[in-house]
Coordinates of C-alpha atoms in Angstrom, one line a residue:
M1 CA -5.0 -30.4 -110.1
P2 CA -6.3 -34.0 -110.3
T3 CA -9.8 -34.6 -109.0
D4 CA -8.7 -37.8 -107.3
F5 CA -6.2 -40.6 -107.7
V6 CA -6.4 -44.1 -106.5
G7 CA -3.3 -45.3 -104.6
P8 CA 0.0 -43.7 -104.1
I9 CA 0.9 -40.8 -106.4
S10 CA 4.4 -42.3 -106.7
T11 CA 6.8 -44.7 -105.0
F12 CA 10.4 -44.1 -104.1
D13 CA 13.0 -46.9 -104.5
G14 CA 15.9 -46.7 -102.1
I15 CA 14.2 -44.5 -99.5
F16 CA 15.3 -45.9 -96.2
N17 CA 16.8 -48.7 -98.2
Q18 CA 13.5 -49.9 -99.4
T19 CA 10.5 -48.9 -101.6
V20 CA 8.3 -46.3 -99.9
A21 CA 4.8 -45.4 -101.2
F22 CA 4.0 -41.7 -101.3
Y23 CA 0.3 -40.8 -101.0
M24 CA -1.3 -37.3 -101.3
I25 CA -4.6 -36.8 -99.6
R26 CA -6.7 -33.7 -100.6
Y27 CA -9.2 -31.6 -98.7
D28 CA -11.3 -28.6 -99.7
K29 CA -11.5 -25.3 -97.8
Q30 CA -14.2 -26.7 -95.5
G31 CA -12.2 -29.8 -94.8
Q32 CA -14.2 -32.2 -97.0
L33 CA -12.1 -35.2 -98.0
L34 CA -11.6 -35.1 -101.8
S35 CA -9.5 -38.3 -102.1
P36 CA -11.6 -41.0 -100.5
Q37 CA -10.4 -43.8 -102.8
S38 CA -6.8 -42.8 -102.2
L39 CA -7.3 -42.8 -98.4
D40 CA -9.0 -46.2 -98.5
H41 CA -6.0 -47.5 -100.6
L42 CA -3.7 -46.1 -98.0
M43 CA -5.5 -47.8 -95.1
A44 CA -5.3 -51.1 -96.9
H45 CA -1.7 -50.6 -97.8
V46 CA -0.7 -49.9 -94.2
V47 CA -2.4 -53.1 -93.0
K48 CA -1.4 -55.4 -95.9
E49 CA 2.3 -54.3 -96.0
K50 CA 2.6 -54.2 -92.3
I51 CA 3.7 -50.6 -92.3
T52 CA 5.4 -49.7 -89.0
D53 CA 5.5 -45.9 -89.3
V54 CA 3.2 -43.4 -91.1
L55 CA 4.8 -40.0 -91.9
F56 CA 1.9 -37.5 -92.2
Y57 CA 2.9 -34.0 -93.4
S58 CA 0.9 -30.9 -94.0
H59 CA 2.3 -28.0 -96.1
G60 CA 1.6 -24.4 -95.1
W61 CA 1.1 -21.0 -96.7
N62 CA 0.6 -20.6 -100.5
N63 CA 1.5 -24.1 -101.6
D64 CA -0.3 -25.3 -104.7
F65 CA -0.2 -29.0 -105.8
P66 CA 3.1 -29.1 -107.7
T67 CA 4.9 -27.0 -105.1
A68 CA 3.7 -29.1 -102.2
K69 CA 4.5 -32.3 -104.0
A70 CA 8.1 -31.1 -104.7
R71 CA 8.6 -30.0 -101.1
Y72 CA 7.3 -33.3 -99.8
E73 CA 9.6 -35.2 -102.1
A74 CA 12.6 -33.1 -101.0
F75 CA 11.7 -33.8 -97.3
L76 CA 11.4 -37.5 -97.8
T77 CA 14.6 -37.7 -99.8
G78 CA 16.4 -35.5 -97.3
I79 CA 15.4 -37.5 -94.3
S80 CA 16.2 -40.8 -96.1
D81 CA 19.7 -39.6 -97.1
T82 CA 20.3 -38.5 -93.4
A83 CA 19.2 -42.0 -92.3
K84 CA 21.7 -43.6 -94.6
A85 CA 24.4 -41.4 -93.3
Y86 CA 23.5 -42.3 -89.7
P87 CA 22.2 -45.9 -89.9
H88 CA 22.2 -46.3 -86.1
V89 CA 19.2 -44.0 -85.6
L90 CA 16.4 -46.1 -87.1
R91 CA 15.3 -49.5 -85.8
P92 CA 16.0 -52.2 -88.4
E93 CA 12.3 -53.1 -88.7
V94 CA 11.1 -49.6 -89.7
K95 CA 8.9 -49.8 -92.8
P96 CA 7.4 -46.4 -93.5
V97 CA 4.8 -44.8 -95.8
F98 CA 4.6 -41.1 -96.5
V99 CA 1.4 -39.1 -96.7
G100 CA 1.3 -35.5 -97.9
V101 CA -1.8 -33.3 -97.2
I102 CA -3.1 -31.0 -99.9
W103 CA -5.4 -28.2 -98.8
P104 CA -6.3 -24.9 -100.5
S105 CA -3.8 -22.5 -99.1
T106 CA -3.3 -20.3 -102.2
I107 CA -5.7 -17.4 -101.7
L108 CA -2.9 -15.3 -103.2
V109 CA -1.5 -16.8 -106.5
W110 CA 2.0 -16.2 -107.6
P111 CA 3.4 -17.1 -111.0
K112 CA 5.5 -20.2 -111.9
D113 CA 4.1 -22.2 -109.0
Q114 CA 6.2 -20.4 -106.4
A115 CA 5.2 -20.4 -102.8
P116 CA 6.4 -17.2 -101.1
D117 CA 6.5 -16.4 -97.5
I118 CA 3.6 -14.8 -95.6
L119 CA 3.2 -11.2 -96.7
A120 CA 5.9 -11.7 -99.4
T121 CA 5.9 -9.1 -102.1
S122 CA 5.2 -9.9 -105.8
E123 CA 4.3 -7.5 -108.6
T124 CA 1.9 -10.1 -110.1
E125 CA -0.2 -11.3 -107.2
D126 CA -3.7 -12.3 -108.0
F127 CA -6.0 -11.0 -105.2
G128 CA -9.1 -12.3 -106.9
E129 CA -10.4 -14.4 -104.0
M130 CA -9.9 -11.6 -101.5
L131 CA -11.4 -9.0 -103.8
A132 CA -14.5 -11.1 -104.2
L133 CA -15.2 -10.7 -100.5
L134 CA -15.7 -6.9 -100.9
S135 CA -18.8 -5.0 -101.9
P136 CA -18.9 -4.2 -105.7
E137 CA -18.2 -0.5 -105.2
T138 CA -15.3 -1.1 -102.8
R139 CA -14.0 -3.9 -104.9
A140 CA -13.8 -1.7 -108.0
E141 CA -12.0 1.1 -106.2
V142 CA -9.4 -1.3 -104.6
A143 CA -8.9 -3.1 -108.0
L144 CA -8.2 0.3 -109.6
A145 CA -5.7 1.2 -106.9
L146 CA -4.0 -2.2 -107.3
K147 CA -3.8 -1.7 -111.1
D148 CA -2.4 1.8 -110.8
G149 CA 0.0 1.1 -107.9
K150 CA -1.7 3.7 -105.8
A151 CA -2.3 3.9 -102.0
V152 CA -5.8 3.9 -100.6
D153 CA -7.0 6.5 -98.1
D154 CA -8.3 5.9 -94.6
S155 CA -11.9 6.1 -95.7
L156 CA -11.5 3.4 -98.4
A157 CA -9.4 1.3 -96.0
R158 CA -12.2 1.4 -93.4
R159 CA -14.8 0.2 -96.0
V160 CA -12.4 -2.7 -96.9
A161 CA -12.1 -3.5 -93.2
E162 CA -15.8 -3.5 -92.7
D163 CA -16.4 -5.9 -95.6
L164 CA -13.5 -8.2 -94.7
A165 CA -14.4 -8.3 -90.9
M166 CA -17.7 -10.0 -91.8
T167 CA -15.8 -12.8 -93.5
L168 CA -13.3 -13.6 -90.7
P169 CA -15.2 -15.7 -88.1
N170 CA -11.9 -16.6 -86.4
S171 CA -13.5 -19.7 -85.1
E172 CA -10.3 -21.7 -85.0
D173 CA -8.0 -19.3 -83.1
E174 CA -5.8 -20.9 -80.5
V175 CA -6.3 -18.3 -77.8
D176 CA -9.1 -15.9 -78.7
S177 CA -11.9 -17.0 -80.9
T178 CA -14.0 -13.8 -80.9
P179 CA -14.5 -12.4 -84.4
Y180 CA -12.3 -9.6 -85.7
S181 CA -13.8 -6.2 -85.9
A182 CA -13.2 -3.6 -88.6
Q183 CA -11.2 -1.6 -86.1
D184 CA -9.1 -4.6 -85.2
L185 CA -8.1 -4.8 -88.9
L186 CA -7.4 -1.1 -89.3
E187 CA -5.2 -1.1 -86.2
A188 CA -3.3 -4.2 -87.5
W189 CA -2.8 -2.6 -90.9
T190 CA -1.4 0.5 -89.3
A191 CA 1.0 -1.6 -87.2
V192 CA 2.2 -3.5 -90.2
K193 CA 2.7 -0.3 -92.1
N194 CA 4.8 1.1 -89.3
S195 CA 6.8 -2.1 -89.1
E196 CA 7.6 -1.8 -92.9
A197 CA 8.8 1.7 -92.2
G198 CA 11.0 0.4 -89.4
T199 CA 9.2 2.2 -86.6
A200 CA 7.6 -0.7 -84.8
P201 CA 9.6 -3.0 -82.4
P202 CA 9.5 -6.8 -82.6
A203 CA 7.2 -8.7 -80.2
G204 CA 10.1 -8.9 -77.7
G205 CA 12.6 -11.5 -76.5
F206 CA 15.2 -11.4 -79.3
S207 CA 17.2 -8.5 -80.7
D208 CA 15.6 -6.5 -83.4
F209 CA 15.6 -8.0 -86.9
G210 CA 15.6 -5.6 -89.8
A211 CA 12.5 -5.0 -91.9
P212 CA 12.6 -5.1 -95.8
A213 CA 12.6 -1.8 -97.6
P214 CA 9.1 -0.7 -98.6
D215 CA 8.6 -0.5 -102.3
G216 CA 8.0 2.2 -104.8
D217 CA 6.0 5.4 -104.4
L218 CA 4.1 4.0 -101.4
A219 CA 7.2 4.3 -99.3
M220 CA 7.8 8.0 -100.0
A221 CA 8.2 10.2 -96.9
G222 CA 5.0 11.9 -95.8
I223 CA 2.6 9.3 -97.2
F224 CA 0.7 7.6 -94.4
R225 CA -2.0 6.0 -96.5
F226 CA -2.3 2.2 -97.0
D227 CA -0.8 0.0 -99.7
P228 CA -3.8 -2.0 -100.9
R229 CA -1.5 -5.0 -101.4
M230 CA -0.5 -5.0 -97.8
I231 CA -4.1 -4.7 -96.7
L232 CA -5.1 -7.8 -98.6
R233 CA -2.0 -9.8 -97.7
A234 CA -2.6 -9.0 -94.0
A235 CA -6.3 -10.0 -94.2
T236 CA -5.3 -13.2 -95.9
V237 CA -3.0 -14.1 -93.0
L238 CA -6.2 -14.2 -90.8
K239 CA -8.3 -15.9 -93.4
M240 CA -5.8 -18.7 -93.9
K241 CA -5.2 -19.1 -90.2
D242 CA -8.9 -19.9 -89.7
R243 CA -9.0 -22.1 -92.8
A244 CA -6.1 -24.2 -91.6
G245 CA -8.0 -25.0 -88.4
V246 CA -11.2 -25.8 -90.3
V247 CA -9.3 -28.2 -92.6
G248 CA -7.7 -29.9 -89.6
K249 CA -10.9 -30.1 -87.5
N250 CA -13.3 -31.1 -90.3
G251 CA -11.2 -33.3 -92.5
V252 CA -7.7 -34.3 -91.3
A253 CA -9.1 -35.3 -87.9
D254 CA -11.2 -38.2 -89.4
T255 CA -8.1 -39.3 -91.4
L256 CA -5.9 -39.4 -88.3
K257 CA -8.7 -41.2 -86.4
R258 CA -8.7 -44.0 -89.0
L259 CA -4.9 -44.3 -89.0
L260 CA -4.9 -44.5 -85.2
Q261 CA -7.9 -46.8 -84.8
E262 CA -7.6 -49.1 -87.8
T263 CA -3.9 -49.7 -87.9
D264 CA -1.1 -50.4 -85.5
A265 CA 1.5 -48.2 -87.3
R266 CA 3.1 -45.4 -85.3
L267 CA 1.8 -42.0 -86.5
H268 CA 4.3 -39.1 -86.9
L269 CA 2.8 -35.7 -87.7
F270 CA 4.7 -32.9 -89.4
G271 CA 3.5 -29.5 -90.3
H272 CA 5.0 -26.3 -91.7
S273 CA 3.7 -22.8 -91.1
Y274 CA -0.1 -23.1 -91.1
G275 CA 0.3 -26.8 -91.8
A276 CA 1.3 -27.0 -88.1
K277 CA -2.2 -25.8 -87.3
V278 CA -3.7 -28.3 -89.7
V279 CA -2.1 -31.3 -88.0
T280 CA -2.5 -30.1 -84.4
A281 CA -6.2 -29.3 -85.0
G282 CA -6.5 -32.7 -86.7
L283 CA -5.0 -34.6 -83.7
L284 CA -7.0 -32.4 -81.3
H285 CA -10.3 -33.5 -82.8
A286 CA -9.4 -37.0 -83.9
G287 CA -10.9 -38.5 -80.7
A288 CA -8.8 -41.7 -81.0
A289 CA -7.9 -43.7 -78.0
R290 CA -4.4 -44.5 -79.2
K291 CA -1.8 -41.7 -79.2
A292 CA 0.3 -40.4 -82.1
Q293 CA 4.0 -41.2 -81.7
S294 CA 5.4 -37.8 -82.5
V295 CA 4.4 -34.2 -83.6
T296 CA 7.0 -32.0 -85.3
L297 CA 6.1 -28.4 -86.1
F298 CA 8.4 -26.5 -88.5
Q299 CA 8.1 -22.7 -88.0
P300 CA 4.5 -23.0 -86.8
A301 CA 2.2 -20.0 -87.6
M302 CA 0.4 -20.5 -84.3
N303 CA 0.1 -18.4 -81.2
H304 CA 2.9 -19.2 -78.7
Q305 CA 0.3 -19.7 -76.0
A306 CA -1.6 -22.4 -78.0
F307 CA -0.4 -25.1 -75.6
S308 CA -0.5 -23.0 -72.4
P309 CA -2.4 -24.2 -69.3
D310 CA -3.9 -20.7 -68.8
V311 CA -4.8 -18.0 -71.3
N312 CA -7.0 -15.5 -69.6
G313 CA -8.5 -18.2 -67.4
Q314 CA -8.8 -20.9 -70.1
P315 CA -6.2 -23.3 -71.5
G316 CA -4.8 -22.7 -75.0
A317 CA -6.9 -24.5 -77.6
C318 CA -4.1 -27.0 -78.5
R319 CA -3.1 -27.9 -74.9
P320 CA -4.9 -31.3 -75.1
V321 CA -2.6 -32.3 -77.9
L322 CA 0.3 -32.6 -75.4
S323 CA -1.4 -35.6 -73.8
R324 CA -2.3 -37.2 -77.2
V325 CA 1.3 -37.8 -78.4
E326 CA 3.8 -40.2 -76.9
R327 CA 6.8 -37.9 -77.3
P328 CA 7.2 -34.3 -76.5
V329 CA 6.0 -32.0 -79.3
M330 CA 8.9 -30.5 -81.2
A331 CA 8.6 -26.9 -82.6
T332 CA 11.2 -25.0 -84.4
F333 CA 11.5 -21.2 -84.1
S334 CA 13.8 -18.6 -85.5
N335 CA 14.3 -14.8 -85.2
K336 CA 15.3 -14.9 -88.9
D337 CA 11.7 -15.9 -89.9
F338 CA 10.5 -12.4 -90.8
P339 CA 6.8 -13.1 -91.1
L340 CA 6.6 -14.9 -87.8
Y341 CA 9.1 -12.8 -85.9
R342 CA 8.0 -9.3 -87.1
I343 CA 4.6 -9.5 -88.6
F344 CA 2.3 -12.2 -87.2
H345 CA 1.7 -10.6 -83.8
L346 CA 0.9 -7.3 -85.5
V347 CA -1.7 -8.8 -87.7
C348 CA -3.3 -11.0 -85.1
R349 CA -3.7 -8.6 -82.2
R350 CA -6.9 -6.8 -81.3
A351 CA -7.6 -3.1 -81.0
K352 CA -8.8 -3.7 -77.4
D353 CA -5.3 -4.8 -76.6
L354 CA -3.3 -2.0 -78.1
T355 CA -2.4 -0.8 -74.6
E356 CA -0.7 -4.1 -73.8
I357 CA 2.4 -3.6 -71.9
V358 CA 5.3 -5.8 -72.9
A359 CA 8.1 -5.9 -70.3
A360 CA 11.7 -5.8 -71.5
G361 CA 12.6 -9.3 -72.8
A362 CA 9.0 -10.5 -72.7
V363 CA 6.9 -11.5 -75.6
S364 CA 3.5 -10.2 -76.9
R365 CA 0.6 -12.4 -76.2
Y366 CA 0.0 -12.5 -80.0
A367 CA 3.5 -13.6 -80.8
A368 CA 4.0 -16.7 -83.1
L369 CA 5.4 -19.9 -81.7
G370 CA 7.5 -20.2 -84.8
G371 CA 9.0 -16.8 -84.1
Y372 CA 9.6 -16.9 -80.4
G373 CA 9.3 -20.5 -79.2
P374 CA 7.3 -21.8 -76.3
Q375 CA 6.9 -19.2 -73.5
T376 CA 3.9 -19.8 -71.2
L377 CA 3.7 -23.5 -70.3
A378 CA 3.6 -24.7 -66.7
P379 CA 7.0 -25.0 -64.9
G380 CA 9.0 -27.9 -66.3
E381 CA 6.6 -28.6 -69.2
S382 CA 8.7 -27.0 -71.9
A383 CA 12.4 -26.7 -72.7
I384 CA 14.4 -24.9 -75.4
I385 CA 17.5 -26.1 -77.0
A386 CA 19.5 -25.0 -80.1
L387 CA 18.4 -26.9 -83.2
P388 CA 21.1 -29.6 -83.3
D389 CA 23.5 -29.9 -86.1
V390 CA 23.4 -33.1 -88.2
G391 CA 24.7 -36.0 -86.1
A392 CA 24.6 -34.1 -82.8
A393 CA 22.7 -35.9 -80.0
F394 CA 19.3 -34.7 -78.8
A395 CA 19.9 -34.3 -75.1
P396 CA 17.4 -36.3 -73.1
Q397 CA 14.7 -34.1 -71.5
P398 CA 13.0 -34.6 -68.1
G399 CA 9.9 -36.6 -68.3
A400 CA 7.7 -33.6 -67.5
V401 CA 8.7 -31.8 -70.7
R402 CA 5.9 -32.0 -73.3
L403 CA 7.0 -29.2 -75.7
L404 CA 10.5 -28.9 -76.9
G405 CA 11.4 -25.7 -78.7
L406 CA 14.2 -25.9 -81.2
N407 CA 15.9 -22.6 -81.6
G408 CA 16.8 -22.4 -85.3
A409 CA 18.7 -19.1 -85.2
N410 CA 21.5 -21.2 -86.7
G411 CA 19.9 -23.4 -89.4
I412 CA 16.6 -21.7 -90.3
D413 CA 17.1 -18.5 -92.2
G414 CA 13.6 -17.7 -93.3
H415 CA 10.0 -18.9 -93.0
G416 CA 10.3 -21.4 -95.8
C417 CA 13.8 -22.6 -95.0
V418 CA 12.7 -25.9 -93.4
N419 CA 14.0 -28.4 -95.9
N420 CA 17.6 -28.6 -94.7
A421 CA 20.1 -30.9 -93.0
R422 CA 19.2 -29.8 -89.5
T423 CA 15.4 -30.2 -89.9
W424 CA 15.8 -33.6 -91.6
W425 CA 18.0 -34.6 -88.6
A426 CA 15.3 -33.5 -86.2
A427 CA 12.6 -35.4 -88.1
L428 CA 14.7 -38.5 -88.3
N429 CA 15.2 -38.5 -84.5
Q430 CA 11.4 -38.6 -84.1
L431 CA 11.4 -41.9 -85.9
R432 CA 13.7 -43.7 -83.4

């Protein structure tokens, strides 16, 4: 990965029938800006070239540099091709620049620069960063279990939970920022294990969606111990959730503030998975007087109450974002997104809430926005429509609507399936 680069990483000829610069801005796990020269170049470019629209996109889970770059390029090419097919959508004077965020979202490393879904399975995962959080003795035992493909018993699982709980401050949670306890983690792992065995229901709302078959000896009947890979994957979900908020708050916020205060360009924010948390946290903490033009969240790995006016007597952490964007926030969701529809709420819930009663058709308080859509806004503040097909009109919404859920049951077949004709069409409509 480059240490820094000055100026755009590339330019694209013919995008939106013009030449569009593509910048990549990097941040470390604490949100420190690692590309100051590139950011300064971007700011000068926006002013000098009289850029009208800044497309600012943050990748999500397990994207390394080449994977994120390829996905950004696919998005930019896709939205441009859609614009060419439907030239009436964009204003003639639109002159855009594209900015892709790079942040360390690869705690788990897969081969060949792949970027699998949350809790995906791979036989060659590198759990090094998570193992480093364990005490030496516990680390050695877990590493041996991983090597041998063996389950860990409840005693070792508890020691793992005690070590990991101390590393999960959970400071950037959208609805409950109290730290996770070892018991919270153990209960979450048990719930995930039951889900993999097909014994746990979804969070509610939609019809059941089948779980993948567990793998190997660990799925044998009668074994109720923990797969160490599942433990570390689940803990990583929480670790990365917090990191996304930190990167947004400590790093991206300052970048967005500069774009909003030092330029007149319209700012369009896009985020996929935990990237949705990166851009919303960034806008939340930017502190700029001028509003962003639009926010589009693709399969957001965020609590569905993040924008709620009342979560146990307090507003959801992201609620102020609704008043800091000109247009309603758009968020896709899909019951075909296995990680967000079947797993997220199990990993994120607390032991103290295990007695939570979910009414028929209702949704768990820990359910993901990208799995279940907006649920708990004030009357009239949210609306849900089917993710429109390419060329179909986005029906005008009442002025009070501030969060528009796009049901991607037809069009989004998995957590990473957000580079497609329907999502490009939705993004293009934000640039009107």
